[in-house]
CSV table of C-alpha atoms and ligand atoms in Angstrom, one decimal:
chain,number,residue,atom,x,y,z
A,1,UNK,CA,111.3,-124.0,-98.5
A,2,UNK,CA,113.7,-126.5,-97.1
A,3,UNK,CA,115.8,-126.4,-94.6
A,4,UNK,CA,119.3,-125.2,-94.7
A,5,UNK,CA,122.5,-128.0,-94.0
A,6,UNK,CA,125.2,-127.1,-91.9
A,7,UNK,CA,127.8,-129.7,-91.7
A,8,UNK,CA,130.5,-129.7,-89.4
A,9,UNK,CA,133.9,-131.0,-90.3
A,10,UNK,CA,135.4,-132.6,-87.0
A,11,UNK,CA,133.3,-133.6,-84.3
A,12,UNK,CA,135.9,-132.6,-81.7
A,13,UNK,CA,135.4,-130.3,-78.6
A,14,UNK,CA,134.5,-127.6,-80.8
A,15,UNK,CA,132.1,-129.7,-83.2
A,16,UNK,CA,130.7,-130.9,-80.4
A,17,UNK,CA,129.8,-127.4,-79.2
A,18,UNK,CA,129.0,-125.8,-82.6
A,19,UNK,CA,125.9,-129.2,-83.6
A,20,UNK,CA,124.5,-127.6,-79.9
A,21,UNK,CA,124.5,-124.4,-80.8
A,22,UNK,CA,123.2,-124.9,-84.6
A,23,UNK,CA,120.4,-126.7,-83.0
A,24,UNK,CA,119.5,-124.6,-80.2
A,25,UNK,CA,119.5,-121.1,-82.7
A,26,UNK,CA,117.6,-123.4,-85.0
A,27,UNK,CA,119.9,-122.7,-88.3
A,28,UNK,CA,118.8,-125.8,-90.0
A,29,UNK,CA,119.9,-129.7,-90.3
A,30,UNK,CA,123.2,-130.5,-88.7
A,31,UNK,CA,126.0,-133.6,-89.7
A,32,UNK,CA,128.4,-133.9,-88.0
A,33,UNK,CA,131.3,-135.5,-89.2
A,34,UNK,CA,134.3,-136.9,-87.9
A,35,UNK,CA,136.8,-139.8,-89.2
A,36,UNK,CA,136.7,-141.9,-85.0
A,37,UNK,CA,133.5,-143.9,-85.8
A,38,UNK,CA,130.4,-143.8,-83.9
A,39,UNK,CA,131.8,-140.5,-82.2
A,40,UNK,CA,129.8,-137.6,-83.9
A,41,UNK,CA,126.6,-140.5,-84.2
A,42,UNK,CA,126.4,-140.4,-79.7
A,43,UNK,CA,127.1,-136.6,-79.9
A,44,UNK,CA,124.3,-135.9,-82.2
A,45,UNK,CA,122.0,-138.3,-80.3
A,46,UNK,CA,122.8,-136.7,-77.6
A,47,UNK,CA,121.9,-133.5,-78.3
A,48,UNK,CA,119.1,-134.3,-80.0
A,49,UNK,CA,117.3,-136.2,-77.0
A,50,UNK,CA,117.1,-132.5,-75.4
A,51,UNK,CA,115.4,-131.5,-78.6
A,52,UNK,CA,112.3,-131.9,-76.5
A,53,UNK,CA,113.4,-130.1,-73.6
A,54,UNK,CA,115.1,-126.8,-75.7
A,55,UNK,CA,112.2,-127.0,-78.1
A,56,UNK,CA,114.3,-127.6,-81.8
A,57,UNK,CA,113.3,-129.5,-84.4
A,58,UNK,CA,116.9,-129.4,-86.4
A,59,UNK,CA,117.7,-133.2,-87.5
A,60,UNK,CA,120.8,-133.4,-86.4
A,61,UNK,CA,123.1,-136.9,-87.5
A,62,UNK,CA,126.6,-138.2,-87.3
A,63,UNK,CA,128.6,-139.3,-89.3
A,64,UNK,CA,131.9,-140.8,-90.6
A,65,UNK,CA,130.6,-140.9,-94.6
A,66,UNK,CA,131.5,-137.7,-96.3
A,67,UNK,CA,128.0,-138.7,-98.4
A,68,UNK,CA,126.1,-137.2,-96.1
A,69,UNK,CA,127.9,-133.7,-96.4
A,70,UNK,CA,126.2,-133.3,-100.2
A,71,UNK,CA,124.0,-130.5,-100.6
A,72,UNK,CA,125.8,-128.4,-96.9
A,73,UNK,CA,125.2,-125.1,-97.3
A,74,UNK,CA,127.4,-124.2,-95.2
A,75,UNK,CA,130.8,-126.3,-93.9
A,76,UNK,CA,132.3,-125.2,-90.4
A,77,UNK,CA,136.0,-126.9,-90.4
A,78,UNK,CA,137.5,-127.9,-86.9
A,79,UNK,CA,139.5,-131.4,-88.0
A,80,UNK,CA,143.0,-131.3,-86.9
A,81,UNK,CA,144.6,-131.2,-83.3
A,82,UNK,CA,144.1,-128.7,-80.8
A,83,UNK,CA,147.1,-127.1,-78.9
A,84,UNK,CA,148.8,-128.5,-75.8
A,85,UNK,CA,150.4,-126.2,-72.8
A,86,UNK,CA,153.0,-124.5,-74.2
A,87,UNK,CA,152.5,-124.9,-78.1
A,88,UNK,CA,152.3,-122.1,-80.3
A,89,UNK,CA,149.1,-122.3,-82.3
A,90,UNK,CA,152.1,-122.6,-85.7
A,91,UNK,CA,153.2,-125.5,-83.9
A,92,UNK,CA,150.6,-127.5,-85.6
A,93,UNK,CA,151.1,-126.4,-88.9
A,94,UNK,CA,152.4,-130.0,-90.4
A,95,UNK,CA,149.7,-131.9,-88.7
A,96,UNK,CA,147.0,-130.0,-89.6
A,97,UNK,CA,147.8,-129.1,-92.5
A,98,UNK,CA,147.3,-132.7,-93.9
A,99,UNK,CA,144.1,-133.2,-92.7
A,100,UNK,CA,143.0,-129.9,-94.0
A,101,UNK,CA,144.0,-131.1,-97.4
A,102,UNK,CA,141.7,-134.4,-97.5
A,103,UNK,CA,139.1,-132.5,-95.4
A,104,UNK,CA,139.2,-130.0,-98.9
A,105,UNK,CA,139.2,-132.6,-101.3
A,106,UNK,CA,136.2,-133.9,-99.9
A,107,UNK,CA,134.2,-130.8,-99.5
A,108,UNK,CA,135.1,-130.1,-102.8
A,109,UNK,CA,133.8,-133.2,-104.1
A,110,UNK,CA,130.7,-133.4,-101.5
A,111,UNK,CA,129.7,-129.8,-101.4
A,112,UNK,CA,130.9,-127.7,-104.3
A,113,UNK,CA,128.4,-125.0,-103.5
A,114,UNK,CA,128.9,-124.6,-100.0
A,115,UNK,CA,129.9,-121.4,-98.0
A,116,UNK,CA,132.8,-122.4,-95.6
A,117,UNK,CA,134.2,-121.4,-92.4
A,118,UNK,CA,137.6,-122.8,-91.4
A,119,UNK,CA,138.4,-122.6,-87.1
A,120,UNK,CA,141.3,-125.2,-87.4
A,121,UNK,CA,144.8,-123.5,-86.2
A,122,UNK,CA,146.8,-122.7,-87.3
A,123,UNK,CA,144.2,-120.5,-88.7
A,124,UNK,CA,145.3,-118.2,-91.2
A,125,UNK,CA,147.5,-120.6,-93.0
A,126,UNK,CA,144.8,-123.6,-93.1
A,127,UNK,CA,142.5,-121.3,-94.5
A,128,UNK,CA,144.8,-120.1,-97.6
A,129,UNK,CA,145.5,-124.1,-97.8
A,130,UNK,CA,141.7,-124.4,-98.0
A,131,UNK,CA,140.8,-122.5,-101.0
A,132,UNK,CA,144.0,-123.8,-102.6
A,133,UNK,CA,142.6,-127.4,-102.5
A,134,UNK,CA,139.4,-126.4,-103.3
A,135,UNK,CA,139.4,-124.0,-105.4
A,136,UNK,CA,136.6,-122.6,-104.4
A,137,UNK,CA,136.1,-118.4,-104.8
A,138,UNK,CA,137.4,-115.9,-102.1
A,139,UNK,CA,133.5,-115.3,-101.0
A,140,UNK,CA,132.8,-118.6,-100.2
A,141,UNK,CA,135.9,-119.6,-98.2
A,142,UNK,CA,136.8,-117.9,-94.9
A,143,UNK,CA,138.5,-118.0,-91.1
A,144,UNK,CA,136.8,-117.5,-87.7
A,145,UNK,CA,139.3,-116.1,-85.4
A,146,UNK,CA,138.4,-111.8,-85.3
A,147,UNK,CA,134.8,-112.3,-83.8
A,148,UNK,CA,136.4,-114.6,-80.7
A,149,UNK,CA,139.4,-112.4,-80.5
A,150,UNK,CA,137.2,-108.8,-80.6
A,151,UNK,CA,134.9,-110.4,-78.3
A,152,UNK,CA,137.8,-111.3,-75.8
A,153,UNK,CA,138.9,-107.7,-76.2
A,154,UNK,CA,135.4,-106.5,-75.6
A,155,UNK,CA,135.3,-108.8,-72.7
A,156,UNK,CA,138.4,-107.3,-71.0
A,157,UNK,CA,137.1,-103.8,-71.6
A,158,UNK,CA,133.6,-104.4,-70.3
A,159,UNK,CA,135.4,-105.8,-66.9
A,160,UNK,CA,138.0,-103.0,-66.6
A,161,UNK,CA,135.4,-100.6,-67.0
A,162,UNK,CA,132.5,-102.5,-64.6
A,163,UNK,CA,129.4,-101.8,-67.9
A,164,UNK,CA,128.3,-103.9,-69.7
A,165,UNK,CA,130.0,-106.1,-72.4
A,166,UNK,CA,127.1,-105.5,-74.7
A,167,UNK,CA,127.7,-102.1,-75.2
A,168,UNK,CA,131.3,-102.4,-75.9
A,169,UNK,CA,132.3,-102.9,-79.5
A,170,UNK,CA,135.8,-103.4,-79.7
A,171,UNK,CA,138.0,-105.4,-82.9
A,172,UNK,CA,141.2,-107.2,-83.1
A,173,UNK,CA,142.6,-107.2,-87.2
A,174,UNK,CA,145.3,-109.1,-88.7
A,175,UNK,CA,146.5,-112.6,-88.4
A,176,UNK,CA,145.5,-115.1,-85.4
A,177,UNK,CA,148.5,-115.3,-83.1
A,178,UNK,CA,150.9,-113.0,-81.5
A,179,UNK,CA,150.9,-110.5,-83.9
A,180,UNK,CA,146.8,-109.6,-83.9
A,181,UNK,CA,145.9,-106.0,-84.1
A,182,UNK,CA,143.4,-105.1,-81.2
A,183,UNK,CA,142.5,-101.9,-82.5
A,184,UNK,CA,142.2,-99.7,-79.0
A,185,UNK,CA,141.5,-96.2,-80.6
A,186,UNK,CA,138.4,-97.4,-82.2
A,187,UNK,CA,137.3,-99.5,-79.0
A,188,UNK,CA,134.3,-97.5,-77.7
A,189,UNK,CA,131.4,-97.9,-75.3
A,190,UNK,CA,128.3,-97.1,-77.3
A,191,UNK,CA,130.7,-94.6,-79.3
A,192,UNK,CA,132.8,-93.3,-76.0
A,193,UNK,CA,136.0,-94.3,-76.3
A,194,UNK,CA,137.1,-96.7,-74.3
A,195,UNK,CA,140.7,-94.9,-73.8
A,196,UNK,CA,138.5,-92.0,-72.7
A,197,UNK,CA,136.5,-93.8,-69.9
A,198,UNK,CA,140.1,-95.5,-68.7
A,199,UNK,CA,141.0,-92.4,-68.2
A,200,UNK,CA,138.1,-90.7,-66.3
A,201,UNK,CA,138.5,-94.2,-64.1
A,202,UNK,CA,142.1,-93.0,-63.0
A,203,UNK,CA,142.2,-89.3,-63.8
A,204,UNK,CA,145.6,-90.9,-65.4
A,205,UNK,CA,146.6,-90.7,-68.7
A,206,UNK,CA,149.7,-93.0,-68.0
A,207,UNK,CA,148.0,-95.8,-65.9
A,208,UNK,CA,145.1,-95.7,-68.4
A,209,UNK,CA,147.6,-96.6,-71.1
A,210,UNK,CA,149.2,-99.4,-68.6
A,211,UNK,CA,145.5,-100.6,-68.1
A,212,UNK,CA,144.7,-101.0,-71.9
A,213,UNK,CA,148.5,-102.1,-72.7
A,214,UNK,CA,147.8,-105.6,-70.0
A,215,UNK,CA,144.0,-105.6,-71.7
A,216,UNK,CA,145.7,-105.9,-75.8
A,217,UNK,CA,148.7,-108.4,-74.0
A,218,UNK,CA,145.8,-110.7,-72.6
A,219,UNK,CA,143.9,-110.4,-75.3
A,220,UNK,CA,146.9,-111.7,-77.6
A,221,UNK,CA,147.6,-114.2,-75.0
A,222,UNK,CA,144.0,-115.6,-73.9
A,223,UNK,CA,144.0,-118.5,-75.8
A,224,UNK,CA,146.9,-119.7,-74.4
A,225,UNK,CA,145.7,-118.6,-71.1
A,226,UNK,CA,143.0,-121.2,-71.5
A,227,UNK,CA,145.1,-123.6,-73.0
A,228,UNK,CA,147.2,-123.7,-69.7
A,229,UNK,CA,144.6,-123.8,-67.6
A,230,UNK,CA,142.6,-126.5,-69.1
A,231,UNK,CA,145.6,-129.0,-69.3
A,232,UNK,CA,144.6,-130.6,-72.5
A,233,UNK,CA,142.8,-129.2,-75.5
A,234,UNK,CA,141.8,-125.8,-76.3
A,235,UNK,CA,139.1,-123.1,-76.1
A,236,UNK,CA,136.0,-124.1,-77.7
A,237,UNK,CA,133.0,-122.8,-76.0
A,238,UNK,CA,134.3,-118.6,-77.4
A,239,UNK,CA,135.7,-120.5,-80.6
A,240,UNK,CA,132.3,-122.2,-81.7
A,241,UNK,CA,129.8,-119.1,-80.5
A,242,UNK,CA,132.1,-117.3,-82.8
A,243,UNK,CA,131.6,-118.9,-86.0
A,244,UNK,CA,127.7,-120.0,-85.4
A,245,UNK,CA,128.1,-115.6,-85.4
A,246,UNK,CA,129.2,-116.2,-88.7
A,247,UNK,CA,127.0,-118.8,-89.6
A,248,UNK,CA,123.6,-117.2,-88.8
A,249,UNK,CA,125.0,-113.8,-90.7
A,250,UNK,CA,125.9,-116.1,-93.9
A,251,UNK,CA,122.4,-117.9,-93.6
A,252,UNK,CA,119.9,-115.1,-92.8
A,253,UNK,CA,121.8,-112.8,-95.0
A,254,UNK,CA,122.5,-110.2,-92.3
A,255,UNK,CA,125.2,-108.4,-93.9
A,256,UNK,CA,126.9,-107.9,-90.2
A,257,UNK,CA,130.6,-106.6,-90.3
A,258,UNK,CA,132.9,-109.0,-88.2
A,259,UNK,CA,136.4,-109.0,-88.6
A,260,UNK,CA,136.6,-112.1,-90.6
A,261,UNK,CA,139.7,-114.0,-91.7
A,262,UNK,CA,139.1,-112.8,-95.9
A,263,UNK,CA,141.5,-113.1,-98.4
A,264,UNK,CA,143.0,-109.9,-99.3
A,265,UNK,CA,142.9,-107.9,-102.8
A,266,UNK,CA,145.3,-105.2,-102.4
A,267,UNK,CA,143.3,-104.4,-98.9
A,268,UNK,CA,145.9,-103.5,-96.3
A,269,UNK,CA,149.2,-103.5,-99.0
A,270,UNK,CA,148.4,-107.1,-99.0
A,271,UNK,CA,147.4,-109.2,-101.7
A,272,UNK,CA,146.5,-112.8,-102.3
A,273,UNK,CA,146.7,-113.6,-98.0
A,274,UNK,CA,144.3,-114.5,-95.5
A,275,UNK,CA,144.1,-112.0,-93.3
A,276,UNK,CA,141.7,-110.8,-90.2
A,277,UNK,CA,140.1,-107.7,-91.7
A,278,UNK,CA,136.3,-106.2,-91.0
A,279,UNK,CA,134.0,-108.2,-93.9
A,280,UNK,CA,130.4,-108.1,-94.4
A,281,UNK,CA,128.6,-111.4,-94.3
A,282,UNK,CA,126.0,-112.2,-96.4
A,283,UNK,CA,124.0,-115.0,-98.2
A,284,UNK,CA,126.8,-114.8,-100.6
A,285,UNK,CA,129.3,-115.1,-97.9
A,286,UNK,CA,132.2,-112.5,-97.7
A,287,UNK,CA,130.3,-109.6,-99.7
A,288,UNK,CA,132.8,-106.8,-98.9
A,289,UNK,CA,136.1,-105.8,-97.1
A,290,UNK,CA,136.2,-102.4,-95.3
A,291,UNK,CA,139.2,-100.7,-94.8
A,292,UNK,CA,140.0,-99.1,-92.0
A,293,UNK,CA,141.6,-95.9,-91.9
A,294,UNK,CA,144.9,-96.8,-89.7
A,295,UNK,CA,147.6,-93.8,-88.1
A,296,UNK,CA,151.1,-94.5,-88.6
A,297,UNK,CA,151.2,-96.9,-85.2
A,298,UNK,CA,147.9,-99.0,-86.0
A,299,UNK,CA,149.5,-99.7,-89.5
A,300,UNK,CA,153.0,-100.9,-88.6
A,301,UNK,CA,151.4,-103.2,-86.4
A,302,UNK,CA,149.4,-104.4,-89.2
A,303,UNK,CA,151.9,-104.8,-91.3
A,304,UNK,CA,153.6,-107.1,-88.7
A,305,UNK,CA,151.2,-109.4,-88.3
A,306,UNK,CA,150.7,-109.7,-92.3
A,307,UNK,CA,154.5,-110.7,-92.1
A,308,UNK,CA,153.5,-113.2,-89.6
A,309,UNK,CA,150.7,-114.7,-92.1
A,310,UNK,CA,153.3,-114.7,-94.9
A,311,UNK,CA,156.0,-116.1,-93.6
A,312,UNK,CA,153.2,-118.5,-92.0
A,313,UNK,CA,152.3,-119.2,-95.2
A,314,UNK,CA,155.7,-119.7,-97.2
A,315,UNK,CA,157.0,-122.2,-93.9
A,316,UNK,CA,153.9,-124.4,-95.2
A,317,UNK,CA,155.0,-123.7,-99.2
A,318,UNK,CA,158.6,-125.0,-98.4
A,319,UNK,CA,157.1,-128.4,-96.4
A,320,UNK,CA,155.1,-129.0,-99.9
A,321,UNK,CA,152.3,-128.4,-98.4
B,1,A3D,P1,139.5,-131.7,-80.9
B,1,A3D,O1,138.6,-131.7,-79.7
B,1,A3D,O2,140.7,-132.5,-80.8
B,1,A3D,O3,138.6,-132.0,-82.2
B,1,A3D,C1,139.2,-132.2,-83.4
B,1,A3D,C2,138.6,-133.3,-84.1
B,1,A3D,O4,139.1,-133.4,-85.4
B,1,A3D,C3,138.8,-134.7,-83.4
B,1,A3D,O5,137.5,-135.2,-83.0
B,1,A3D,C4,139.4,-135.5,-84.5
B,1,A3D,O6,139.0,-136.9,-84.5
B,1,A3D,C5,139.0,-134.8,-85.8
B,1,A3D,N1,139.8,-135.1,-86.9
B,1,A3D,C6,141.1,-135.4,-87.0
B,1,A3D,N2,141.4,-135.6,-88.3
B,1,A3D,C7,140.3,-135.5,-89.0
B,1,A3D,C8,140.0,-135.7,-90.4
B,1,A3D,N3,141.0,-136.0,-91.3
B,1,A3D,N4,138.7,-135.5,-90.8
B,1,A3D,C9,137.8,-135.1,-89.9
B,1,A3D,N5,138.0,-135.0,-88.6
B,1,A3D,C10,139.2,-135.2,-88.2
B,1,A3D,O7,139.9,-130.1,-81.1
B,1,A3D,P2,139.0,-128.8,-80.9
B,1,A3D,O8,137.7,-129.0,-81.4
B,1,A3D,O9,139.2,-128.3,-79.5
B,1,A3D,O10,139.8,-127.8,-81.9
B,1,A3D,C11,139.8,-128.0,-83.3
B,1,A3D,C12,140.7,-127.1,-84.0
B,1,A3D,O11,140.3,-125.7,-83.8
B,1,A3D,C13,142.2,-127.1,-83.5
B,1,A3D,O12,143.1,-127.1,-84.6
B,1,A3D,C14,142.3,-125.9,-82.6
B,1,A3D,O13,143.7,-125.4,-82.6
B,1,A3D,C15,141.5,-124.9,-83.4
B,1,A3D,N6,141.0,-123.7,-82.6
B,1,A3D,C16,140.9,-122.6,-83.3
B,1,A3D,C17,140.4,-121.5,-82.7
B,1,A3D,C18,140.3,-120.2,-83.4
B,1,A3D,O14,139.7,-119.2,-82.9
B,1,A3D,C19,140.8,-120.1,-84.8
B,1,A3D,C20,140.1,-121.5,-81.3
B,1,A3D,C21,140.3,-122.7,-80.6
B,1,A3D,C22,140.7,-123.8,-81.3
């Protein structure tokens, strides 16, 4: 049997971080690509002169030649520009947008079979712009931004409540800006809800609710927290962990539910739209959307941020995009 390809599509911060993390969890081959020259070919090297030291036999190569993408089995997108202080993540919508189209072309051309996983912001749009280009089906084209957002949340939870974060299971729906859906009345710590053990921490049902309303504000806000505090660039340690999640779910054919950026069928009241909704990953890549039962208050906030994704959507329609 040979080994899987994963080739990642901009050898950025993020790249950079994902071609590490490939190696180390030993998911197969890695390219890197990038379009600055000899960039992605001193990453890869580097990280492959510890091969000896972390024990991984991945080949790992960069590139600038979209030849070497044939055959990927999976494509991880990060090409475009990263945020600056003060930016929204729609900010970069023109940009990035036209280096999501040729990065599409290409894959098309390169890797028609390949299962893809766009990170590049702003997400939800460059994702529907994605499968446009391509043409690729719904299964095989998808977003990363719910597994780093739910694990932010989780985070914050796990730190409010002083356990431990791997017991808290936590997830944040709907688009990937201001608008996200962190979905605190199914937040739980191994199935105790976490409202519950805010509570029981205060023996206040009013400051409990202040608590979790400053956790769902930072966890809408914590990219641009580390945005600010970083000066230049982005998160991409949380952003590429996220999507090798992904990855390994895709390539062992784990069938994990993770709120994945999925394009919607009627799901939610929305169809035809990218949208941050729980999916199960498999070899065949988005195998199934789960809908969540949502009260009255979960679902206008839903709808919200599926405004926010459409109008997203229709600002990038009107530039011709
Ligand atoms: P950065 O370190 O700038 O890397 C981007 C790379 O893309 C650079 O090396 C560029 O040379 C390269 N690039 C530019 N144009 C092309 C092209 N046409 N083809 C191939 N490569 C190209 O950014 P980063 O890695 O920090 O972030 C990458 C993207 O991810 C940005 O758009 C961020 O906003 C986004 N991001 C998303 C999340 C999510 O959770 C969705 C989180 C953090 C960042």
């Amino acid at each position: 049997m040979s080994r899987k390809k994963i080739a990642l599509i901009g050898g950025g911060q993020i790249g950079g971080v994902l071609a590490q993390l490939a190696a180390l969890r030993q998911l197969g081959d890695v390219v890197l690509f990038d379009i600055v020259q000899d960039m992605p070919v001193g990453k890869t090297l580097d990280i492959a002169e510890a091969s000896r030291i972390d024990g991984f036999d991945s080949h790992l190569k960069g590139t600038s030649d979209y030849k070497d993408i044939e055959n990927a089995d999976i494509i991880i997108v990060t090409a475009g520009l990263p945020r600056k202080p003060g930016m929204s993540r729609d900010d970069l919508l023109t940009t990035n947008a036209a280096i999501i189209k040729s990065v599409a072309e290409n894959v098309k051309q390169y890797a028609p079979n390949a299962i893809c996983i766009i990170i590049s912001n702003p997400l939800d749009a460059m994702v529907t712009l994605f499968k446009k280009v391509t043409g690729f089906p719904a299964n095989r084209v998808m977003g990363q931004s719910g597994v780093l957002d739910s694990s932010r949340f989780s985070s914050f939870i796990a730190w409010e409540l002083g356990v431990s974060v791997k017991d808290v299971n936590a997830m944040v729906l709907g688009g990937h800006g201001d608008t996200m859906v962190p979905l605190v009345r199914y937040a739980n710590v191994n199935g105790i809800p976490a409202m519950e053990m805010i509570e029981k921490k205060y023996n206040d049902a009013t400051k409990a609710k202040e608590v979790m309303t400053k956790i769902v504000d930072r966890t809408k806000q914590a990219g641009g927290e580390v945005v600010k505090l970083l000066k230049t660039g982005s998160a991409f340690y949380s952003p590429a962990t996220a999507a090798i999640q992904m990855a390994e779910a895709i390539l062992n054919d784990e069938k994990r539910l993770l709120p994945v950026c999925a394009l919607l069928n009627g799901e939610y009241g929305c169809n035809g739209y990218y949208v941050g909704v729980p999916a199960i990953l498999g070899a065949n890549g988005v195998e199934g959307i789960f809908e969540v039962t949502l009260n009255n208050e979960e679902k206008a906030l839903m709808d919200n941020s599926v405004k926010a994704v459409t109008n997203l959507v229709a600002d990038m329609e009107r530039l011709g995009l």
